[in-house]
Amino acid sequence: MAGPSLMDSLFQRSLDDIIKGVRLCPPGTEPTFIAKSLDEIRREVKSTDRQTKAIALQKLTYLHSLHGVDMSWAAFQCVELSSSSAHSHKRIAYLAASLSFNPSTTDVILLLTHQLRKDLSSSSVHDVSLALSTLSSICNPDLSRDLTPELFTLLSSGKPFVRKKAIAAILRVFEQYPDAVRVCFKRVVENLETTDVGILSAVVGLFCELAVKEPRSYLPLAPEFYKILVDCRNNWILIKVLKIFAKLAPLEPRLGKRVVEPICEHMGRTGAKSLAFECMMTIVSSMSEYESAVKLAVGKVREFLLDDDPNLKYLGLQALTMVAQKHMWAVLENKELVVKALSDVDVNIKLEALRLVMSMVSEDNVMEICRILISHAQKSDPEFCNEILGYILFTCSRNFYEVICDFDWYVAFLGEMARIPHCQKGKEIETQLIDIGMRVKDARLELVDVARSLVIDPALLGNPFVHGVLAAAAWVSGEYVALSRNPFELVEALLQPRTSLLTPSVRSVYIQSAFKALIFCIWSYGKLNGDDASDPSALTELVAKCHLEGNSETVACESLSDTEVDNANMVIAGGQMSSASSRKYHLTKESLEGLVNLVGTNLGPLAGSDEVEIQERASNVLGFIELMKPELYGHLGHTEGNGMKGKLEASEVVKLMFDVFSEELGPVSLSAQEKVPLPDGLVLKENLSDLEAICSDVKFPLSTSFSLVHSQIMEKDTASSPECKEESGPSTESTSLLAEHRKRHGLYYLPSENKGTTFNDFPPAHEPKDKTIDEAEDLAKLTEESLIIKKKQNQVKPRPVVVKLDDGEGLNVAVEKSKVKTDLISGAVREVLLGNEATTSSSRSKSSNKSSKRREVDRIPESGNDIVNTAISERSNVGSGRRKHQTHLSSGKEKEQHDHKGKQKRDSRHHKHKSRQRADGAMNIPVQSPVIPDFLL
Amino acid sequence: MIHFVLLISRQGKVRLTKWYSPYSMKERSKVIRELSGIILNRGPKLCKFVEWRGYKVVYRRYAGLYICMCVDHDDNELEILEIIHHYVVILDHYFGSVCELDLIFNFHKAYYILDEILIAGELQESNKKTVERLIDAQDLLEEVAEEDASSVNHIIAQASKNK
């Protein structure tokens, strides 16, 4: 026993040895060295010699705090060492404890309670101070509860040094154990009147932290804070007091009126930037209704903005952002500085400036601001460029494109953004392009134009960041192909060879869009050539039905139907229409054949693609072309009349496909799913665990039907006759298995009359309108009533309708949950302050009339706000009529506010009351009525 | 309030960490990694504030040492800059033109001084003289004790006691 102890003491490596050792370690061997040292420490720390233990613990603390070594295992040794009588040991033990203990997981903390209590009541200030520091960092509810009495004593300790630390530490105790507030709060408040700067600083800091959480409870203390604000000359304290007022002023308008003047004085007088900044922030955040003060503050902000110090510039911008919410003029005054900050060297400053600029955006200036920003974005580094784009996209789309009036501009702008080389916001632009397409009918014409220019540009295909945008553009041009100037060109663009650079998912969108465009061409061709099969009036109806109802679309519709009625009409209309109609002229058989061939040659190879999505879509198109070819050639040999039946079928298919594609896609409400009523008999909560037992006895056929090779062969087989592809069901083997299974376990299948038509029971994704629409679907779909039309008068160009769903999308704005949970601390604080005020009023009421007392008593049970007001009104009586002699009387006022302690001389109090009564004589009655009194302080 | 204080060298070595809010060991090392990545890469002529996870980190560079403090969003950045400077001035005075090595070999002293300046994440003493006086007084106590403990007599007494 003695041996190792002596050896350990004599040959123990000191802290310096360890530090040097770590520093001298060759790279890579540090962990080994630390592990070795840890082994030593583990041994040494168990030594009975306190000095050895202390050094071991100190070394461990070093490794823990700077090298992240776990030292939770040594928690007990910390507790052991803390009981040493030597201050140096105590210091090491408490440092180790405060750095390594976790209040919620270290269980030996409780063992420290006794030692902490002993040290808190020690005669050595240094021991007390150590204990307080440690307590503040390892405080948990148990510790707080057990040590509250000691802290309570320390709060009025005669040694300022101790009292200050106790006040600071008690914040943590309050947080952990709110009941401590009831015991200690009064003493804490008493410390507000101290003359010692350290104590005052601590107590103000404490209230500052408490007020951040729940300011209302501290309103009754406003007079004390006001005194500090006026009298104190210590900047640290002033900053904290200003923070408290920034929290209190919004709750009590009269308070703002009172403090705004001294704050402005401080701002004007001080040379310290930190204090000036705090004054500035207090005014702009909480006293923005005082014009003159705001003017002063904005002047100061400008000083900051003009300063060379980047810190001040940054803070100036931040302050300006805060002003901007209520005083736009302040930003406009400093506009050139803000724009200049956009090209600052510091990213943080640039971001702040950007935020500020975006906060200014409104309907009137959105175009101008976006123009400025985009030119900045083009000049900036990629990171900031995307920051700008992100902000623009976010701001413009906010609340259903609230700030956008001119959607044509915005859509073109989106296209422009996508073309910026650094743009990485493809995803967002993609979403918005499609969203606008669906929500804003009037913007579709321009949208299709923008989409065309994006799709047609081969250069864009090489940039992976814009692939999302291209997908959206392709979808838009396919979906609204009826508005396209030249569908031929579109199909060409969608099938250009460079599309092989696209990701499969985007490419499949391209193929699908080409398909849509192709069907549109063939369909229009059929119509233009006065298809005998359908009568013209029915056709017009069809067109009207199938087309979307928007303005621009009707233009297209009319142009189509006009073509049939009178060819001469077409040339009359404006550019868009004439181009649309001229297109019709070029719709010749040859061009159509060319188009079909182009599609065929381009998509042919894709039918063997590895990507299922591409392969399937390409096969769809190819199958359709196969189907169409007889018709096209049928037209060729139209006079012969052969294949009349086949042609008819084909045109019907075209019509069908066209119908399918021209069904409008609307935005879907987020709550749509919830609105679908549960079908009868569908049991969702049924336990499916016994399904496993059933499944286990089903032999899964090891068929190759899932392999890609097989399906490709199938594809080839069916390519010539796509109709049969649809009919080809699952393999007979599996069908019979399935049927058998159904027979045995009917419970887990949807009920159906005839199993052949099971699939028809599901409603198609887009049901044609003439069918009776399911009620639930009706709700989910967009109806005319659900459109919220935002009318804007006095505009050159009326804002187009932006479709919003009546309720669903509001849901994600999250139902604001009211904070029911009342803060325990503030509850206790209120209780204590209320007690205070109650005694105040009762002691006062001796000299004032009885009614006031009764009023006080009556009002006590009421809720916090009233209590606070009452308390204020009591005090406010004092302030009236004294405004002129403020400085002179402030000391007297202070005394009066605390006369309830009874420490003042009787006669002086009597005198004060006299003066109060004199001053308020006339106002007594109004003050007593529930009306809010005039003065707070 | 101040959530934590970090001293990081230009090479990314940690010289002091003090946490006023509870962070687990894992979180601590993550925070240090993240912040040293951000702060060490910032140029010298830029502002000394970084927004980070909804907090603000205020830092100041002294030679090769960065002192960072993480504060709440509504705290006064300039005040924090002054607190940092306050700390450095006291360190400087205590060690006599402080350098990084002083802090490395006297890491505990750096903590003791910090504890006299900040408590529970709040500034507790703005008077430099007071802090110095307190630290000196405690050092004196310690020295006396150390002299006792390290004397050969003490060691022998200890050893013979255990026998």
mmCIF file of C-alpha atoms in Angstrom, chain A residues 574-838:
data_model
loop_
_atom_site.group_PDB
_atom_site.id
_atom_site.type_symbol
_atom_site.label_atom_id
_atom_site.label_comp_id
_atom_site.label_asym_id
_atom_site.label_seq_id
_atom_site.Cartn_x
_atom_site.Cartn_y
_atom_site.Cartn_z
ATOM 1 C CA GLY A 574 -52.054 39.861 -84.030
ATOM 2 C CA GLY A 575 -48.653 38.297 -84.087
ATOM 3 C CA GLN A 576 -49.334 35.427 -81.831
ATOM 4 C CA MET A 577 -52.457 34.378 -83.568
ATOM 5 C CA SER A 578 -51.105 34.739 -87.032
ATOM 6 C CA SER A 579 -48.123 32.696 -86.109
ATOM 7 C CA ALA A 580 -50.420 30.141 -84.595
ATOM 8 C CA SER A 581 -52.466 30.054 -87.729
ATOM 9 C CA SER A 582 -49.572 30.123 -90.133
ATOM 10 C CA ARG A 583 -48.429 27.041 -88.388
ATOM 11 C CA LYS A 584 -51.627 25.395 -89.490
ATOM 12 C CA TYR A 585 -50.787 26.051 -93.067
ATOM 13 C CA HIS A 586 -47.571 24.213 -92.743
ATOM 14 C CA LEU A 587 -49.350 21.259 -91.297
ATOM 15 C CA THR A 588 -49.158 19.263 -94.408
ATOM 16 C CA LYS A 589 -49.152 15.574 -94.777
ATOM 17 C CA GLU A 590 -45.485 15.617 -95.714
ATOM 18 C CA SER A 591 -44.441 17.603 -92.699
ATOM 19 C CA LEU A 592 -46.449 15.372 -90.446
ATOM 20 C CA GLU A 593 -44.937 12.310 -91.956
ATOM 21 C CA GLY A 594 -41.535 13.853 -91.482
ATOM 22 C CA LEU A 595 -42.370 14.474 -87.889
ATOM 23 C CA VAL A 596 -43.572 10.948 -87.292
ATOM 24 C CA ASN A 597 -40.450 9.599 -88.921
ATOM 25 C CA LEU A 598 -38.274 11.875 -86.823
ATOM 26 C CA VAL A 599 -39.935 10.629 -83.657
ATOM 27 C CA GLY A 600 -39.617 7.080 -84.855
ATOM 28 C CA THR A 601 -35.928 7.281 -85.638
ATOM 29 C CA ASN A 602 -35.077 9.127 -82.458
ATOM 30 C CA LEU A 603 -37.026 6.961 -80.107
ATOM 31 C CA GLY A 604 -36.400 3.655 -81.793
ATOM 32 C CA PRO A 605 -33.090 2.996 -80.043
ATOM 33 C CA LEU A 606 -34.553 4.066 -76.718
ATOM 34 C CA ALA A 607 -37.017 1.203 -76.719
ATOM 35 C CA GLY A 608 -34.043 -0.902 -75.685
ATOM 36 C CA SER A 609 -32.856 1.474 -72.999
ATOM 37 C CA ASP A 610 -31.739 0.152 -69.674
ATOM 38 C CA GLU A 611 -33.853 2.679 -67.880
ATOM 39 C CA VAL A 612 -37.337 1.310 -67.451
ATOM 40 C CA GLU A 613 -38.951 4.719 -67.422
ATOM 41 C CA ILE A 614 -37.355 5.753 -70.712
ATOM 42 C CA GLN A 615 -37.872 2.407 -72.285
ATOM 43 C CA GLU A 616 -41.511 2.236 -71.381
ATOM 44 C CA ARG A 617 -42.336 5.718 -72.560
ATOM 45 C CA ALA A 618 -40.435 5.303 -75.781
ATOM 46 C CA SER A 619 -42.288 2.069 -76.412
ATOM 47 C CA ASN A 620 -45.578 3.829 -75.786
ATOM 48 C CA VAL A 621 -44.787 6.441 -78.399
ATOM 49 C CA LEU A 622 -43.486 3.908 -80.871
ATOM 50 C CA GLY A 623 -46.569 1.802 -80.416
ATOM 51 C CA PHE A 624 -48.716 4.807 -81.054
ATOM 52 C CA ILE A 625 -46.807 5.657 -84.199
ATOM 53 C CA GLU A 626 -47.291 2.117 -85.436
ATOM 54 C CA LEU A 627 -50.966 2.588 -84.884
ATOM 55 C CA MET A 628 -51.011 5.889 -86.698
ATOM 56 C CA LYS A 629 -49.078 4.857 -89.753
ATOM 57 C CA PRO A 630 -52.003 3.165 -91.473
ATOM 58 C CA GLU A 631 -53.998 6.299 -91.016
ATOM 59 C CA LEU A 632 -51.347 8.525 -92.456
ATOM 60 C CA TYR A 633 -50.960 6.251 -95.388
ATOM 61 C CA GLY A 634 -54.693 5.959 -95.411
ATOM 62 C CA HIS A 635 -54.815 9.694 -96.044
ATOM 63 C CA LEU A 636 -52.307 9.122 -98.751
ATOM 64 C CA GLY A 637 -54.613 6.729 -100.435
ATOM 65 C CA HIS A 638 -57.691 8.530 -99.175
ATOM 66 C CA THR A 639 -59.559 8.376 -102.480
ATOM 67 C CA GLU A 640 -59.336 4.644 -102.623
ATOM 68 C CA GLY A 641 -61.213 4.425 -99.339
ATOM 69 C CA ASN A 642 -59.443 1.294 -98.302
ATOM 70 C CA GLY A 643 -58.757 0.652 -94.669
ATOM 71 C CA MET A 644 -61.620 2.972 -93.786
ATOM 72 C CA LYS A 645 -62.373 1.084 -90.630
ATOM 73 C CA GLY A 646 -58.773 1.108 -89.441
ATOM 74 C CA LYS A 647 -58.530 4.806 -90.119
ATOM 75 C CA LEU A 648 -61.581 5.521 -88.112
ATOM 76 C CA GLU A 649 -60.227 3.580 -85.217
ATOM 77 C CA ALA A 650 -56.970 5.408 -85.425
ATOM 78 C CA SER A 651 -58.579 8.804 -85.400
ATOM 79 C CA GLU A 652 -60.622 7.747 -82.444
ATOM 80 C CA VAL A 653 -57.482 6.746 -80.658
ATOM 81 C CA VAL A 654 -55.969 10.110 -81.468
ATOM 82 C CA LYS A 655 -59.025 11.831 -80.136
ATOM 83 C CA LEU A 656 -58.924 9.715 -77.030
ATOM 84 C CA MET A 657 -55.289 10.448 -76.422
ATOM 85 C CA PHE A 658 -55.839 14.114 -77.053
ATOM 86 C CA ASP A 659 -58.676 14.112 -74.572
ATOM 87 C CA VAL A 660 -56.467 12.476 -72.033
ATOM 88 C CA PHE A 661 -53.658 14.934 -72.481
ATOM 89 C CA SER A 662 -55.766 18.065 -72.567
ATOM 90 C CA GLU A 663 -57.318 17.299 -69.216
ATOM 91 C CA GLU A 664 -56.054 20.063 -67.057
ATOM 92 C CA LEU A 665 -53.879 19.320 -64.097
ATOM 93 C CA GLY A 666 -54.692 21.562 -61.184
ATOM 94 C CA PRO A 667 -52.886 22.127 -57.945
ATOM 95 C CA VAL A 668 -53.953 19.638 -55.321
ATOM 96 C CA SER A 669 -54.825 20.679 -51.835
ATOM 97 C CA LEU A 670 -52.614 19.238 -49.152
ATOM 98 C CA SER A 671 -55.637 18.012 -47.280
ATOM 99 C CA ALA A 672 -57.199 16.381 -50.336
ATOM 100 C CA GLN A 673 -56.387 12.930 -49.115
ATOM 101 C CA GLU A 674 -58.142 13.505 -45.830
ATOM 102 C CA LYS A 675 -61.289 14.589 -47.615
ATOM 103 C CA VAL A 676 -61.737 11.277 -49.349
ATOM 104 C CA PRO A 677 -64.293 9.442 -47.207
ATOM 105 C CA LEU A 678 -63.423 5.961 -46.110
ATOM 106 C CA PRO A 679 -65.241 3.399 -48.212
ATOM 107 C CA ASP A 680 -67.636 1.229 -46.277
ATOM 108 C CA GLY A 681 -66.161 -1.951 -45.020
ATOM 109 C CA LEU A 682 -62.557 -0.876 -45.390
ATOM 110 C CA VAL A 683 -60.906 -1.716 -42.130
ATOM 111 C CA LEU A 684 -57.605 0.063 -41.833
ATOM 112 C CA LYS A 685 -56.848 -0.860 -38.295
ATOM 113 C CA GLU A 686 -57.187 -4.606 -38.791
ATOM 114 C CA ASN A 687 -54.167 -6.407 -37.467
ATOM 115 C CA LEU A 688 -52.329 -7.958 -40.366
ATOM 116 C CA SER A 689 -49.954 -10.060 -38.343
ATOM 117 C CA ASP A 690 -51.682 -13.319 -39.246
ATOM 118 C CA LEU A 691 -51.082 -12.487 -42.876
ATOM 119 C CA GLU A 692 -47.532 -13.659 -42.451
ATOM 120 C CA ALA A 693 -48.668 -17.162 -41.652
ATOM 121 C CA ILE A 694 -50.766 -17.159 -44.773
ATOM 122 C CA CYS A 695 -48.006 -15.773 -46.932
ATOM 123 C CA SER A 696 -45.575 -18.379 -45.743
ATOM 124 C CA ASP A 697 -47.565 -21.169 -47.335
ATOM 125 C CA VAL A 698 -47.790 -19.421 -50.669
ATOM 126 C CA LYS A 699 -45.172 -20.633 -53.074
ATOM 127 C CA PHE A 700 -43.812 -17.711 -54.955
ATOM 128 C CA PRO A 701 -43.325 -18.780 -58.534
ATOM 129 C CA LEU A 702 -39.745 -18.385 -59.621
ATOM 130 C CA SER A 703 -40.777 -16.909 -62.884
ATOM 131 C CA THR A 704 -38.467 -14.800 -64.988
ATOM 132 C CA SER A 705 -41.201 -12.341 -65.799
ATOM 133 C CA PHE A 706 -39.412 -9.604 -63.844
ATOM 134 C CA SER A 707 -36.201 -9.819 -65.749
ATOM 135 C CA LEU A 708 -35.475 -7.044 -68.111
ATOM 136 C CA VAL A 709 -34.436 -9.300 -70.959
ATOM 137 C CA HIS A 710 -37.718 -11.022 -71.006
ATOM 138 C CA SER A 711 -39.673 -7.797 -71.017
ATOM 139 C CA GLN A 712 -37.621 -6.481 -73.847
ATOM 140 C CA ILE A 713 -38.515 -9.490 -75.887
ATOM 141 C CA MET A 714 -42.109 -8.918 -74.951
ATOM 142 C CA GLU A 715 -41.750 -5.360 -76.016
ATOM 143 C CA LYS A 716 -40.457 -6.382 -79.392
ATOM 144 C CA ASP A 717 -43.203 -8.870 -79.838
ATOM 145 C CA THR A 718 -45.922 -6.478 -79.028
ATOM 146 C CA ALA A 719 -44.468 -3.461 -80.686
ATOM 147 C CA SER A 720 -46.314 -4.187 -83.885
ATOM 148 C CA SER A 721 -49.629 -4.589 -82.136
ATOM 149 C CA PRO A 722 -49.700 -2.470 -79.030
ATOM 150 C CA GLU A 723 -53.346 -3.190 -78.391
ATOM 151 C CA CYS A 724 -52.619 -6.677 -77.319
ATOM 152 C CA LYS A 725 -50.042 -5.445 -74.862
ATOM 153 C CA GLU A 726 -52.735 -4.000 -72.739
ATOM 154 C CA GLU A 727 -54.726 -7.164 -72.801
ATOM 155 C CA SER A 728 -51.875 -9.406 -71.876
ATOM 156 C CA GLY A 729 -52.471 -9.984 -68.207
ATOM 157 C CA PRO A 730 -50.305 -11.705 -65.644
ATOM 158 C CA SER A 731 -49.126 -15.161 -66.519
ATOM 159 C CA THR A 732 -51.770 -17.801 -66.200
ATOM 160 C CA GLU A 733 -49.870 -19.559 -63.521
ATOM 161 C CA SER A 734 -49.804 -16.631 -61.169
ATOM 162 C CA THR A 735 -53.381 -15.728 -62.001
ATOM 163 C CA SER A 736 -54.597 -19.064 -60.913
ATOM 164 C CA LEU A 737 -52.506 -18.874 -57.771
ATOM 165 C CA LEU A 738 -53.913 -15.501 -57.012
ATOM 166 C CA ALA A 739 -57.463 -16.671 -57.585
ATOM 167 C CA GLU A 740 -56.911 -19.569 -55.290
ATOM 168 C CA HIS A 741 -55.450 -17.326 -52.653
ATOM 169 C CA ARG A 742 -58.344 -14.968 -52.924
ATOM 170 C CA LYS A 743 -60.752 -17.776 -52.439
ATOM 171 C CA ARG A 744 -58.997 -18.863 -49.286
ATOM 172 C CA HIS A 745 -58.373 -15.482 -47.711
ATOM 173 C CA GLY A 746 -61.049 -13.236 -49.092
ATOM 174 C CA LEU A 747 -60.814 -11.057 -46.027
ATOM 175 C CA TYR A 748 -57.671 -9.355 -47.234
ATOM 176 C CA TYR A 749 -58.939 -8.481 -50.673
ATOM 177 C CA LEU A 750 -61.109 -5.629 -51.747
ATOM 178 C CA PRO A 751 -64.652 -6.823 -52.338
ATOM 179 C CA SER A 752 -65.590 -7.113 -55.982
ATOM 180 C CA GLU A 753 -68.542 -8.534 -57.886
ATOM 181 C CA ASN A 754 -66.604 -9.926 -60.790
ATOM 182 C CA LYS A 755 -62.952 -10.451 -60.454
ATOM 183 C CA GLY A 756 -62.261 -9.733 -64.099
ATOM 184 C CA THR A 757 -62.914 -6.033 -63.743
ATOM 185 C CA THR A 758 -61.121 -5.496 -60.494
ATOM 186 C CA PHE A 759 -58.892 -2.907 -62.020
ATOM 187 C CA ASN A 760 -61.783 -0.867 -63.302
ATOM 188 C CA ASP A 761 -62.907 -0.229 -59.773
ATOM 189 C CA PHE A 762 -60.156 2.288 -59.299
ATOM 190 C CA PRO A 763 -60.987 5.669 -60.681
ATOM 191 C CA PRO A 764 -58.592 6.812 -63.347
ATOM 192 C CA ALA A 765 -56.193 9.527 -62.360
ATOM 193 C CA HIS A 766 -57.877 12.053 -64.591
ATOM 194 C CA GLU A 767 -61.456 11.317 -65.145
ATOM 195 C CA PRO A 768 -62.999 12.976 -68.150
ATOM 196 C CA LYS A 769 -65.244 15.784 -67.133
ATOM 197 C CA ASP A 770 -68.446 14.551 -68.680
ATOM 198 C CA LYS A 771 -68.470 11.519 -66.459
ATOM 199 C CA THR A 772 -70.143 11.805 -63.118
ATOM 200 C CA ILE A 773 -67.446 12.932 -60.848
ATOM 201 C CA ASP A 774 -66.951 11.256 -57.574
ATOM 202 C CA GLU A 775 -67.873 13.455 -54.679
ATOM 203 C CA ALA A 776 -64.586 13.085 -52.948
ATOM 204 C CA GLU A 777 -62.702 13.758 -56.106
ATOM 205 C CA ASP A 778 -64.768 16.843 -56.577
ATOM 206 C CA LEU A 779 -63.563 18.193 -53.287
ATOM 207 C CA ALA A 780 -59.998 17.456 -54.041
ATOM 208 C CA LYS A 781 -60.232 19.026 -57.418
ATOM 209 C CA LEU A 782 -60.184 22.625 -58.124
ATOM 210 C CA THR A 783 -63.545 24.278 -58.385
ATOM 211 C CA GLU A 784 -64.458 27.712 -59.487
ATOM 212 C CA GLU A 785 -65.636 28.620 -56.030
ATOM 213 C CA SER A 786 -62.319 27.760 -54.531
ATOM 214 C CA LEU A 787 -60.480 30.322 -56.531
ATOM 215 C CA ILE A 788 -59.557 33.317 -54.530
ATOM 216 C CA ILE A 789 -59.408 36.176 -56.860
ATOM 217 C CA LYS A 790 -57.264 38.965 -55.666
ATOM 218 C CA LYS A 791 -58.536 42.042 -57.354
ATOM 219 C CA LYS A 792 -56.198 44.913 -57.843
ATOM 220 C CA GLN A 793 -57.621 48.141 -59.066
ATOM 221 C CA ASN A 794 -55.838 51.039 -60.699
ATOM 222 C CA GLN A 795 -53.306 48.964 -62.462
ATOM 223 C CA VAL A 796 -52.276 49.217 -66.016
ATOM 224 C CA LYS A 797 -52.246 45.496 -66.251
ATOM 225 C CA PRO A 798 -54.552 43.643 -63.907
ATOM 226 C CA ARG A 799 -52.895 41.009 -61.806
ATOM 227 C CA PRO A 800 -53.838 37.645 -63.174
ATOM 228 C CA VAL A 801 -55.679 35.182 -61.038
ATOM 229 C CA VAL A 802 -53.448 33.016 -58.931
ATOM 230 C CA VAL A 803 -55.213 29.851 -58.009
ATOM 231 C CA LYS A 804 -55.203 29.101 -54.331
ATOM 232 C CA LEU A 805 -57.056 26.241 -52.786
ATOM 233 C CA ASP A 806 -59.564 27.398 -50.252
ATOM 234 C CA ASP A 807 -58.131 25.787 -47.181
ATOM 235 C CA GLY A 808 -55.803 22.908 -47.723
ATOM 236 C CA GLU A 809 -52.632 24.799 -48.360
ATOM 237 C CA GLY A 810 -53.197 27.005 -45.394
ATOM 238 C CA LEU A 811 -52.564 23.967 -43.282
ATOM 239 C CA ASN A 812 -48.843 24.053 -43.623
ATOM 240 C CA VAL A 813 -48.774 27.481 -42.077
ATOM 241 C CA ALA A 814 -49.170 25.383 -38.941
ATOM 242 C CA VAL A 815 -51.817 26.040 -36.425
ATOM 243 C CA GLU A 816 -50.192 28.274 -33.939
ATOM 244 C CA LYS A 817 -50.266 26.521 -30.644
ATOM 245 C CA SER A 818 -50.830 28.948 -27.896
ATOM 246 C CA LYS A 819 -48.339 28.644 -25.150
ATOM 247 C CA VAL A 820 -50.462 27.247 -22.444
ATOM 248 C CA LYS A 821 -47.600 26.298 -20.251
ATOM 249 C CA THR A 822 -46.932 29.193 -17.987
ATOM 250 C CA ASP A 823 -43.423 29.839 -16.992
ATOM 251 C CA LEU A 824 -42.859 28.570 -13.524
ATOM 252 C CA ILE A 825 -40.248 31.178 -12.741
ATOM 253 C CA SER A 826 -42.360 34.089 -13.795
ATOM 254 C CA GLY A 827 -45.291 32.635 -11.922
ATOM 255 C CA ALA A 828 -43.270 32.659 -8.769
ATOM 256 C CA VAL A 829 -41.875 36.088 -9.548
ATOM 257 C CA ARG A 830 -45.341 37.448 -9.975
ATOM 258 C CA GLU A 831 -46.357 35.984 -6.709
ATOM 259 C CA VAL A 832 -43.437 37.568 -4.913
ATOM 260 C CA LEU A 833 -43.873 40.953 -6.549
ATOM 261 C CA LEU A 834 -47.561 40.827 -5.890
ATOM 262 C CA GLY A 835 -46.816 40.218 -2.263
ATOM 263 C CA ASN A 836 -44.549 43.204 -2.314
ATOM 264 C CA GLU A 837 -47.137 45.438 -3.813
ATOM 265 C CA ALA A 838 -49.806 44.249 -1.487
#
